[in-house]
């Protein structure tokens, strides 16, 4: 979905070559075989059925179909209403409800053609898989705002990349109860200048909605209205229209998910809808200050 009339996007399956930019072939074969055998548990949290392989290929291919449409100038942005989510999937394993790392496959395909990609992950959980995949890569900037401490246990401020990738991973670990004003401060005072310095050519969003205050498995304090503000800030990071793709990740209260997706999708359409007012007054401001000192004032990591 994107700007313009009838801008409905159909997915296509990701190809083997596209998937193998992120996941080793033997691990893809193993997942495919488990599905063909009728399904089962691939991780303590993650179950697959006989249909999961085909669905995983379509979820991973949605971002690639969106790139093809945006390359043609068909829309200013795309929102991908896909499941299963992807950001916990590491190169060699599915985990945390995620089979294939959808956003990473699209980032890897873009990177392979010379693009500079920023991934902004506002799911309540840290996207450990996405971080792992690009941890040593200076051309993919991974930015995560997430609850801390929380599953999967990664995402501290000290995780900033390795080797040539140092400075291309920015983690914003926030306490339970954090409200929208603190998210906006983090985006305005830390994330935006770091992204500007990086100079991306594409902006991908791991758009989970489990940071909503009603979500049953997390403790953050956002409302649907906050997601309209977050979306506007992230769109502003793009170099020009047509370079933003939002990938659905988590979100486990269905009413909150509906309202939050509405806020994000309508903002991408340029007609923001706020099913709830924005929130403020929660904790987390000292984290933003510490990150500002580290990333902006000291200009180092
Ligand atoms: Zn999540």
PDB file of C-alpha atoms in Angstrom, residues 8-291:
ATOM      1  CA  UNK A   8      -2.209  -1.923  -3.675  1.00  0.00           C
ATOM      2  CA  UNK A   9       0.873  -4.106  -3.554  1.00  0.00           C
ATOM      3  CA  UNK A  10       0.881  -7.852  -4.153  1.00  0.00           C
ATOM      4  CA  UNK A  11       3.781  -9.791  -2.700  1.00  0.00           C
ATOM      5  CA  UNK A  12       5.912 -12.297  -4.556  1.00  0.00           C
ATOM      6  CA  UNK A  13       8.019 -15.130  -3.127  1.00  0.00           C
ATOM      7  CA  UNK A  14      11.610 -14.201  -2.322  1.00  0.00           C
ATOM      8  CA  UNK A  15      14.028 -16.173  -4.496  1.00  0.00           C
ATOM      9  CA  UNK A  16      16.613 -18.580  -3.163  1.00  0.00           C
ATOM     10  CA  UNK A  17      19.418 -16.189  -4.172  1.00  0.00           C
ATOM     11  CA  UNK A  18      17.756 -13.297  -2.335  1.00  0.00           C
ATOM     12  CA  UNK A  19      17.256 -15.367   0.829  1.00  0.00           C
ATOM     13  CA  UNK A  20      20.848 -16.611   0.734  1.00  0.00           C
ATOM     14  CA  UNK A  21      22.125 -13.049   1.025  1.00  0.00           C
ATOM     15  CA  UNK A  22      21.026 -13.416   4.679  1.00  0.00           C
ATOM     16  CA  UNK A  23      20.470 -17.100   5.530  1.00  0.00           C
ATOM     17  CA  UNK A  24      22.758 -20.102   4.758  1.00  0.00           C
ATOM     18  CA  UNK A  25      21.241 -22.556   2.290  1.00  0.00           C
ATOM     19  CA  UNK A  26      21.449 -25.529   4.651  1.00  0.00           C
ATOM     20  CA  UNK A  27      19.369 -23.707   7.269  1.00  0.00           C
ATOM     21  CA  UNK A  28      16.763 -22.724   4.689  1.00  0.00           C
ATOM     22  CA  UNK A  29      16.629 -26.376   3.591  1.00  0.00           C
ATOM     23  CA  UNK A  30      16.124 -27.492   7.185  1.00  0.00           C
ATOM     24  CA  UNK A  31      13.234 -25.074   7.736  1.00  0.00           C
ATOM     25  CA  UNK A  32      11.660 -26.079   4.419  1.00  0.00           C
ATOM     26  CA  UNK A  33      11.943 -29.765   5.341  1.00  0.00           C
ATOM     27  CA  UNK A  34      10.308 -29.299   8.755  1.00  0.00           C
ATOM     28  CA  UNK A  35       7.379 -27.569   7.044  1.00  0.00           C
ATOM     29  CA  UNK A  36       7.151 -30.255   4.336  1.00  0.00           C
ATOM     30  CA  UNK A  37       7.102 -32.890   7.065  1.00  0.00           C
ATOM     31  CA  UNK A  38       3.996 -31.310   8.539  1.00  0.00           C
ATOM     32  CA  UNK A  39       5.509 -28.705  10.847  1.00  0.00           C
ATOM     33  CA  UNK A  40       6.587 -28.560  14.464  1.00  0.00           C
ATOM     34  CA  UNK A  41       8.609 -26.414  16.848  1.00  0.00           C
ATOM     35  CA  UNK A  42      11.694 -24.716  15.390  1.00  0.00           C
ATOM     36  CA  UNK A  43      12.472 -22.793  18.591  1.00  0.00           C
ATOM     37  CA  UNK A  44      10.845 -22.801  22.064  1.00  0.00           C
ATOM     38  CA  UNK A  45       8.592 -19.910  20.936  1.00  0.00           C
ATOM     39  CA  UNK A  46       8.198 -20.660  17.247  1.00  0.00           C
ATOM     40  CA  UNK A  47       5.907 -23.199  15.624  1.00  0.00           C
ATOM     41  CA  UNK A  48       5.509 -23.913  11.905  1.00  0.00           C
ATOM     42  CA  UNK A  49       2.883 -25.765   9.885  1.00  0.00           C
ATOM     43  CA  UNK A  50       2.935 -27.338   6.434  1.00  0.00           C
ATOM     44  CA  UNK A  51       2.001 -23.940   4.973  1.00  0.00           C
ATOM     45  CA  UNK A  52       4.646 -21.894   6.752  1.00  0.00           C
ATOM     46  CA  UNK A  53       7.399 -22.193   4.152  1.00  0.00           C
ATOM     47  CA  UNK A  54       5.327 -20.650   1.364  1.00  0.00           C
ATOM     48  CA  UNK A  55       4.091 -17.915   3.700  1.00  0.00           C
ATOM     49  CA  UNK A  56       7.632 -17.146   4.857  1.00  0.00           C
ATOM     50  CA  UNK A  57       8.755 -16.716   1.235  1.00  0.00           C
ATOM     51  CA  UNK A  58       5.876 -14.313   0.586  1.00  0.00           C
ATOM     52  CA  UNK A  59       6.608 -12.337   3.771  1.00  0.00           C
ATOM     53  CA  UNK A  60      10.264 -12.043   2.777  1.00  0.00           C
ATOM     54  CA  UNK A  61       9.362 -11.158  -0.808  1.00  0.00           C
ATOM     55  CA  UNK A  62       6.939  -8.360   0.084  1.00  0.00           C
ATOM     56  CA  UNK A  63       9.759  -5.904   0.671  1.00  0.00           C
ATOM     57  CA  UNK A  64      11.317  -6.847  -2.654  1.00  0.00           C
ATOM     58  CA  UNK A  65       8.024  -6.330  -4.459  1.00  0.00           C
ATOM     59  CA  UNK A  66       7.758  -2.947  -2.728  1.00  0.00           C
ATOM     60  CA  UNK A  67      11.248  -1.941  -3.893  1.00  0.00           C
ATOM     61  CA  UNK A  68      10.286  -2.830  -7.466  1.00  0.00           C
ATOM     62  CA  UNK A  69       7.161  -0.656  -7.275  1.00  0.00           C
ATOM     63  CA  UNK A  70       8.891   2.250  -5.538  1.00  0.00           C
ATOM     64  CA  UNK A  71      11.719   2.115  -8.087  1.00  0.00           C
ATOM     65  CA  UNK A  72       9.064   2.738 -10.742  1.00  0.00           C
ATOM     66  CA  UNK A  73       7.786   5.743  -8.831  1.00  0.00           C
ATOM     67  CA  UNK A  74       4.400   4.194  -8.094  1.00  0.00           C
ATOM     68  CA  UNK A  75       4.165   5.537  -4.520  1.00  0.00           C
ATOM     69  CA  UNK A  76       5.921   7.590  -1.861  1.00  0.00           C
ATOM     70  CA  UNK A  77       6.040   4.764   0.703  1.00  0.00           C
ATOM     71  CA  UNK A  78       4.885   1.212   1.318  1.00  0.00           C
ATOM     72  CA  UNK A  79       3.386  -0.499   4.360  1.00  0.00           C
ATOM     73  CA  UNK A  80       3.684  -4.293   4.404  1.00  0.00           C
ATOM     74  CA  UNK A  81       0.947  -6.063   6.391  1.00  0.00           C
ATOM     75  CA  UNK A  82       2.937  -9.281   6.625  1.00  0.00           C
ATOM     76  CA  UNK A  83       3.261 -12.151   9.051  1.00  0.00           C
ATOM     77  CA  UNK A  84       5.250 -13.961  10.275  1.00  0.00           C
ATOM     78  CA  UNK A  85       7.472 -11.170  11.542  1.00  0.00           C
ATOM     79  CA  UNK A  86      11.216 -11.314  10.897  1.00  0.00           C
ATOM     80  CA  UNK A  87      13.531  -9.275  13.105  1.00  0.00           C
ATOM     81  CA  UNK A  88      14.488 -12.043  15.568  1.00  0.00           C
ATOM     82  CA  UNK A  89      15.551 -14.485  12.832  1.00  0.00           C
ATOM     83  CA  UNK A  90      19.348 -14.837  12.869  1.00  0.00           C
ATOM     84  CA  UNK A  91      21.298 -16.111   9.846  1.00  0.00           C
ATOM     85  CA  UNK A  92      21.271 -19.774  10.889  1.00  0.00           C
ATOM     86  CA  UNK A  93      18.037 -20.048  12.876  1.00  0.00           C
ATOM     87  CA  UNK A  94      14.423 -19.017  13.202  1.00  0.00           C
ATOM     88  CA  UNK A  95      13.423 -17.678  16.622  1.00  0.00           C
ATOM     89  CA  UNK A  96      10.902 -15.523  18.466  1.00  0.00           C
ATOM     90  CA  UNK A  97       7.967 -16.125  16.070  1.00  0.00           C
ATOM     91  CA  UNK A  98      10.252 -15.196  13.136  1.00  0.00           C
ATOM     92  CA  UNK A  99      11.165 -17.625  10.331  1.00  0.00           C
ATOM     93  CA  UNK A 100      13.056 -15.523   7.767  1.00  0.00           C
ATOM     94  CA  UNK A 101      14.368 -12.025   8.485  1.00  0.00           C
ATOM     95  CA  UNK A 102      12.108 -10.097   6.126  1.00  0.00           C
ATOM     96  CA  UNK A 103      13.556  -6.616   6.599  1.00  0.00           C
ATOM     97  CA  UNK A 104      17.113  -7.947   6.401  1.00  0.00           C
ATOM     98  CA  UNK A 105      16.472  -9.686   3.074  1.00  0.00           C
ATOM     99  CA  UNK A 106      15.286  -6.412   1.556  1.00  0.00           C
ATOM    100  CA  UNK A 107      18.176  -4.479   3.133  1.00  0.00           C
ATOM    101  CA  UNK A 108      20.670  -7.033   1.792  1.00  0.00           C
ATOM    102  CA  UNK A 109      19.252  -6.853  -1.736  1.00  0.00           C
ATOM    103  CA  UNK A 110      19.412  -3.046  -1.659  1.00  0.00           C
ATOM    104  CA  UNK A 111      22.905  -3.080  -0.233  1.00  0.00           C
ATOM    105  CA  UNK A 112      24.052  -5.496  -2.979  1.00  0.00           C
ATOM    106  CA  UNK A 113      23.145  -2.883  -5.568  1.00  0.00           C
ATOM    107  CA  UNK A 114      25.103  -0.195  -3.737  1.00  0.00           C
ATOM    108  CA  UNK A 115      22.429   1.454  -1.613  1.00  0.00           C
ATOM    109  CA  UNK A 116      22.991   2.779   1.906  1.00  0.00           C
ATOM    110  CA  UNK A 117      20.196   1.472   4.099  1.00  0.00           C
ATOM    111  CA  UNK A 118      18.984   2.564   7.520  1.00  0.00           C
ATOM    112  CA  UNK A 119      16.707   0.173   9.391  1.00  0.00           C
ATOM    113  CA  UNK A 120      14.674   1.794  12.175  1.00  0.00           C
ATOM    114  CA  UNK A 121      13.209  -0.881  14.461  1.00  0.00           C
ATOM    115  CA  UNK A 122      10.582   0.390  16.901  1.00  0.00           C
ATOM    116  CA  UNK A 123       9.205  -3.020  17.881  1.00  0.00           C
ATOM    117  CA  UNK A 124       9.215  -3.318  21.687  1.00  0.00           C
ATOM    118  CA  UNK A 125      11.745  -6.147  21.446  1.00  0.00           C
ATOM    119  CA  UNK A 126      15.317  -5.744  20.272  1.00  0.00           C
ATOM    120  CA  UNK A 127      15.806  -7.040  16.731  1.00  0.00           C
ATOM    121  CA  UNK A 128      18.724  -9.287  17.563  1.00  0.00           C
ATOM    122  CA  UNK A 129      18.592 -11.048  14.208  1.00  0.00           C
ATOM    123  CA  UNK A 130      18.788  -7.875  12.163  1.00  0.00           C
ATOM    124  CA  UNK A 131      21.578  -6.568  14.373  1.00  0.00           C
ATOM    125  CA  UNK A 132      23.555  -9.813  13.972  1.00  0.00           C
ATOM    126  CA  UNK A 133      23.199  -9.865  10.192  1.00  0.00           C
ATOM    127  CA  UNK A 134      24.625  -6.366   9.693  1.00  0.00           C
ATOM    128  CA  UNK A 135      26.799  -6.015  12.800  1.00  0.00           C
ATOM    129  CA  UNK A 136      30.059  -5.667  10.820  1.00  0.00           C
ATOM    130  CA  UNK A 137      28.537  -3.825   7.846  1.00  0.00           C
ATOM    131  CA  UNK A 138      29.217  -0.068   7.593  1.00  0.00           C
ATOM    132  CA  UNK A 139      26.619   0.374   4.821  1.00  0.00           C
ATOM    133  CA  UNK A 140      23.561  -0.762   6.793  1.00  0.00           C
ATOM    134  CA  UNK A 141      22.774   1.379   9.852  1.00  0.00           C
ATOM    135  CA  UNK A 142      20.609  -0.515  12.354  1.00  0.00           C
ATOM    136  CA  UNK A 143      18.705   1.634  14.877  1.00  0.00           C
ATOM    137  CA  UNK A 144      16.533  -0.030  17.524  1.00  0.00           C
ATOM    138  CA  UNK A 145      14.294   1.561  20.166  1.00  0.00           C
ATOM    139  CA  UNK A 146      13.150  -1.189  22.528  1.00  0.00           C
ATOM    140  CA  UNK A 147      12.202  -2.091  26.080  1.00  0.00           C
ATOM    141  CA  UNK A 148      15.093  -3.039  28.328  1.00  0.00           C
ATOM    142  CA  UNK A 149      15.428  -5.491  29.911  1.00  0.00           C
ATOM    143  CA  UNK A 150      13.201  -7.756  27.814  1.00  0.00           C
ATOM    144  CA  UNK A 151      13.397 -10.713  25.414  1.00  0.00           C
ATOM    145  CA  UNK A 152      15.728 -11.548  23.722  1.00  0.00           C
ATOM    146  CA  UNK A 153      18.208  -9.878  26.116  1.00  0.00           C
ATOM    147  CA  UNK A 154      20.356  -8.084  23.540  1.00  0.00           C
ATOM    148  CA  UNK A 155      20.359  -4.404  22.585  1.00  0.00           C
ATOM    149  CA  UNK A 156      22.386  -2.600  25.229  1.00  0.00           C
ATOM    150  CA  UNK A 157      23.845   0.837  24.546  1.00  0.00           C
ATOM    151  CA  UNK A 158      27.275  -0.758  24.357  1.00  0.00           C
ATOM    152  CA  UNK A 159      26.369  -2.862  21.306  1.00  0.00           C
ATOM    153  CA  UNK A 160      27.495  -0.494  18.542  1.00  0.00           C
ATOM    154  CA  UNK A 161      28.832  -2.804  15.804  1.00  0.00           C
ATOM    155  CA  UNK A 162      32.150  -4.549  15.220  1.00  0.00           C
ATOM    156  CA  UNK A 163      35.090  -4.013  12.851  1.00  0.00           C
ATOM    157  CA  UNK A 164      34.154  -1.802   9.937  1.00  0.00           C
ATOM    158  CA  UNK A 165      30.602  -1.746  11.304  1.00  0.00           C
ATOM    159  CA  UNK A 166      31.433   0.131  14.508  1.00  0.00           C
ATOM    160  CA  UNK A 167      29.058   3.083  14.668  1.00  0.00           C
ATOM    161  CA  UNK A 168      26.490   1.453  12.349  1.00  0.00           C
ATOM    162  CA  UNK A 169      24.428  -0.050  15.186  1.00  0.00           C
ATOM    163  CA  UNK A 170      22.560   2.328  17.504  1.00  0.00           C
ATOM    164  CA  UNK A 171      20.577   0.843  20.382  1.00  0.00           C
ATOM    165  CA  UNK A 172      18.109   2.871  22.447  1.00  0.00           C
ATOM    166  CA  UNK A 173      17.164   0.643  25.424  1.00  0.00           C
ATOM    167  CA  UNK A 174      14.168   2.143  27.230  1.00  0.00           C
ATOM    168  CA  UNK A 175      12.570   1.295  30.589  1.00  0.00           C
ATOM    169  CA  UNK A 176       9.057  -0.082  30.991  1.00  0.00           C
ATOM    170  CA  UNK A 177       6.540   2.752  30.962  1.00  0.00           C
ATOM    171  CA  UNK A 178       8.412   4.933  28.468  1.00  0.00           C
ATOM    172  CA  UNK A 179       6.015   7.329  26.707  1.00  0.00           C
ATOM    173  CA  UNK A 180       5.931   8.967  23.311  1.00  0.00           C
ATOM    174  CA  UNK A 181       7.659  12.208  24.325  1.00  0.00           C
ATOM    175  CA  UNK A 182      10.812  10.245  25.189  1.00  0.00           C
ATOM    176  CA  UNK A 183      10.687   8.338  21.904  1.00  0.00           C
ATOM    177  CA  UNK A 184      10.447  11.644  20.027  1.00  0.00           C
ATOM    178  CA  UNK A 185      13.364  13.093  22.003  1.00  0.00           C
ATOM    179  CA  UNK A 186      15.456  10.036  21.131  1.00  0.00           C
ATOM    180  CA  UNK A 187      14.532  10.337  17.464  1.00  0.00           C
ATOM    181  CA  UNK A 188      15.102  14.114  17.292  1.00  0.00           C
ATOM    182  CA  UNK A 189      18.200  14.451  19.467  1.00  0.00           C
ATOM    183  CA  UNK A 190      20.096  11.231  18.704  1.00  0.00           C
ATOM    184  CA  UNK A 191      18.701   9.151  15.848  1.00  0.00           C
ATOM    185  CA  UNK A 192      18.075  11.950  13.318  1.00  0.00           C
ATOM    186  CA  UNK A 193      21.611  13.422  13.495  1.00  0.00           C
ATOM    187  CA  UNK A 194      23.223   9.960  13.403  1.00  0.00           C
ATOM    188  CA  UNK A 195      21.130   9.018  10.373  1.00  0.00           C
ATOM    189  CA  UNK A 196      21.912  12.350   8.674  1.00  0.00           C
ATOM    190  CA  UNK A 197      25.619  11.671   9.142  1.00  0.00           C
ATOM    191  CA  UNK A 198      25.145   8.188   7.638  1.00  0.00           C
ATOM    192  CA  UNK A 199      23.253   9.631   4.625  1.00  0.00           C
ATOM    193  CA  UNK A 200      20.953   6.729   3.727  1.00  0.00           C
ATOM    194  CA  UNK A 201      19.470   6.199   0.292  1.00  0.00           C
ATOM    195  CA  UNK A 202      16.665   3.982   1.693  1.00  0.00           C
ATOM    196  CA  UNK A 203      14.763   3.844   5.002  1.00  0.00           C
ATOM    197  CA  UNK A 204      13.300   0.516   6.138  1.00  0.00           C
ATOM    198  CA  UNK A 205      11.167   0.298   9.277  1.00  0.00           C
ATOM    199  CA  UNK A 206      10.696  -2.744  11.495  1.00  0.00           C
ATOM    200  CA  UNK A 207       7.259  -1.551  12.522  1.00  0.00           C
ATOM    201  CA  UNK A 208       6.177  -3.646  15.459  1.00  0.00           C
ATOM    202  CA  UNK A 209       3.330  -2.272  17.545  1.00  0.00           C
ATOM    203  CA  UNK A 210       3.910  -4.141  20.801  1.00  0.00           C
ATOM    204  CA  UNK A 211       5.261  -0.955  22.421  1.00  0.00           C
ATOM    205  CA  UNK A 212       1.601   0.084  22.735  1.00  0.00           C
ATOM    206  CA  UNK A 213       0.606   0.399  26.418  1.00  0.00           C
ATOM    207  CA  UNK A 214      -2.165  -2.209  25.976  1.00  0.00           C
ATOM    208  CA  UNK A 215       0.159  -4.904  24.650  1.00  0.00           C
ATOM    209  CA  UNK A 216      -0.049  -7.999  26.876  1.00  0.00           C
ATOM    210  CA  UNK A 217       3.580  -9.138  26.594  1.00  0.00           C
ATOM    211  CA  UNK A 218       5.517  -5.865  27.038  1.00  0.00           C
ATOM    212  CA  UNK A 219       5.576  -2.883  29.374  1.00  0.00           C
ATOM    213  CA  UNK A 220       6.103   0.230  27.252  1.00  0.00           C
ATOM    214  CA  UNK A 221       3.677   3.145  27.329  1.00  0.00           C
ATOM    215  CA  UNK A 222       2.898   4.240  23.759  1.00  0.00           C
ATOM    216  CA  UNK A 223      -0.518   4.987  22.265  1.00  0.00           C
ATOM    217  CA  UNK A 224      -1.689   4.710  18.677  1.00  0.00           C
ATOM    218  CA  UNK A 225      -1.261   8.483  18.357  1.00  0.00           C
ATOM    219  CA  UNK A 226       2.421   8.159  19.182  1.00  0.00           C
ATOM    220  CA  UNK A 227       2.881   5.873  16.197  1.00  0.00           C
ATOM    221  CA  UNK A 228       1.658   8.683  13.909  1.00  0.00           C
ATOM    222  CA  UNK A 229       4.437  10.892  15.325  1.00  0.00           C
ATOM    223  CA  UNK A 230       7.075   8.149  15.091  1.00  0.00           C
ATOM    224  CA  UNK A 231       6.099   7.501  11.484  1.00  0.00           C
ATOM    225  CA  UNK A 232       6.386  11.176  10.526  1.00  0.00           C
ATOM    226  CA  UNK A 233       9.855  11.364  12.107  1.00  0.00           C
ATOM    227  CA  UNK A 234      11.046   8.257  10.296  1.00  0.00           C
ATOM    228  CA  UNK A 235       9.669   9.392   6.930  1.00  0.00           C
ATOM    229  CA  UNK A 236      11.676  12.594   7.397  1.00  0.00           C
ATOM    230  CA  UNK A 237      14.880  10.512   7.532  1.00  0.00           C
ATOM    231  CA  UNK A 238      14.481   9.453   3.893  1.00  0.00           C
ATOM    232  CA  UNK A 239      16.416  11.297   1.183  1.00  0.00           C
ATOM    233  CA  UNK A 240      13.283  11.707  -0.932  1.00  0.00           C
ATOM    234  CA  UNK A 241       9.773  10.302  -1.373  1.00  0.00           C
ATOM    235  CA  UNK A 242       9.588   6.708  -2.554  1.00  0.00           C
ATOM    236  CA  UNK A 243      12.340   5.450  -0.299  1.00  0.00           C
ATOM    237  CA  UNK A 244      10.427   4.272   2.794  1.00  0.00           C
ATOM    238  CA  UNK A 245       9.105   0.755   3.448  1.00  0.00           C
ATOM    239  CA  UNK A 246       7.492  -0.261   6.755  1.00  0.00           C
ATOM    240  CA  UNK A 247       7.459  -3.984   7.641  1.00  0.00           C
ATOM    241  CA  UNK A 248       4.940  -5.236  10.213  1.00  0.00           C
ATOM    242  CA  UNK A 249       6.700  -6.994  13.093  1.00  0.00           C
ATOM    243  CA  UNK A 250       5.070  -7.729  16.497  1.00  0.00           C
ATOM    244  CA  UNK A 251       1.880  -6.474  18.154  1.00  0.00           C
ATOM    245  CA  UNK A 252      -0.267  -8.718  20.350  1.00  0.00           C
ATOM    246  CA  UNK A 253      -3.290  -6.667  21.443  1.00  0.00           C
ATOM    247  CA  UNK A 254      -5.480  -6.741  18.371  1.00  0.00           C
ATOM    248  CA  UNK A 255      -7.371  -3.496  19.058  1.00  0.00           C
ATOM    249  CA  UNK A 256      -4.099  -1.663  19.730  1.00  0.00           C
ATOM    250  CA  UNK A 257      -2.580  -3.231  16.641  1.00  0.00           C
ATOM    251  CA  UNK A 258      -5.494  -2.068  14.487  1.00  0.00           C
ATOM    252  CA  UNK A 259      -5.350   1.492  15.800  1.00  0.00           C
ATOM    253  CA  UNK A 260      -1.558   1.701  15.636  1.00  0.00           C
ATOM    254  CA  UNK A 261      -1.360   0.357  12.078  1.00  0.00           C
ATOM    255  CA  UNK A 262      -4.055   2.878  11.139  1.00  0.00           C
ATOM    256  CA  UNK A 263      -1.967   5.699  12.592  1.00  0.00           C
ATOM    257  CA  UNK A 264       1.184   4.578  10.784  1.00  0.00           C
ATOM    258  CA  UNK A 265      -0.387   3.764   7.427  1.00  0.00           C
ATOM    259  CA  UNK A 266      -2.423   6.977   7.347  1.00  0.00           C
ATOM    260  CA  UNK A 267       0.696   9.009   8.123  1.00  0.00           C
ATOM    261  CA  UNK A 268       2.515   7.290   5.270  1.00  0.00           C
ATOM    262  CA  UNK A 269      -0.418   8.327   3.078  1.00  0.00           C
ATOM    263  CA  UNK A 270       0.071  11.941   4.186  1.00  0.00           C
ATOM    264  CA  UNK A 271      -3.256  12.051   6.029  1.00  0.00           C
ATOM    265  CA  UNK A 272      -2.408  11.257   9.660  1.00  0.00           C
ATOM    266  CA  UNK A 273      -5.152   9.661  11.714  1.00  0.00           C
ATOM    267  CA  UNK A 274      -4.860   9.659  15.505  1.00  0.00           C
ATOM    268  CA  UNK A 275      -7.138   7.097  17.107  1.00  0.00           C
ATOM    269  CA  UNK A 276      -5.701   8.101  20.518  1.00  0.00           C
ATOM    270  CA  UNK A 277      -3.785  11.172  21.766  1.00  0.00           C
ATOM    271  CA  UNK A 278      -0.012  11.111  22.149  1.00  0.00           C
ATOM    272  CA  UNK A 279       1.500  10.196  25.536  1.00  0.00           C
ATOM    273  CA  UNK A 280       4.054  11.900  27.792  1.00  0.00           C
ATOM    274  CA  UNK A 281       5.520  11.909  31.278  1.00  0.00           C
ATOM    275  CA  UNK A 282       7.073   8.441  31.412  1.00  0.00           C
ATOM    276  CA  UNK A 283      10.647   7.480  32.304  1.00  0.00           C
ATOM    277  CA  UNK A 284      13.631   7.129  29.989  1.00  0.00           C
ATOM    278  CA  UNK A 285      14.904  10.701  29.574  1.00  0.00           C
ATOM    279  CA  UNK A 286      18.318   9.904  31.175  1.00  0.00           C
ATOM    280  CA  UNK A 287      18.869   7.188  28.534  1.00  0.00           C
ATOM    281  CA  UNK A 288      18.356   9.743  25.791  1.00  0.00           C
ATOM    282  CA  UNK A 289      20.818  12.078  27.533  1.00  0.00           C
ATOM    283  CA  UNK A 290      23.432   9.339  27.825  1.00  0.00           C
ATOM    284  CA  UNK A 291      23.048   8.401  24.180  1.00  0.00           C
TER     285      UNK A 291
END
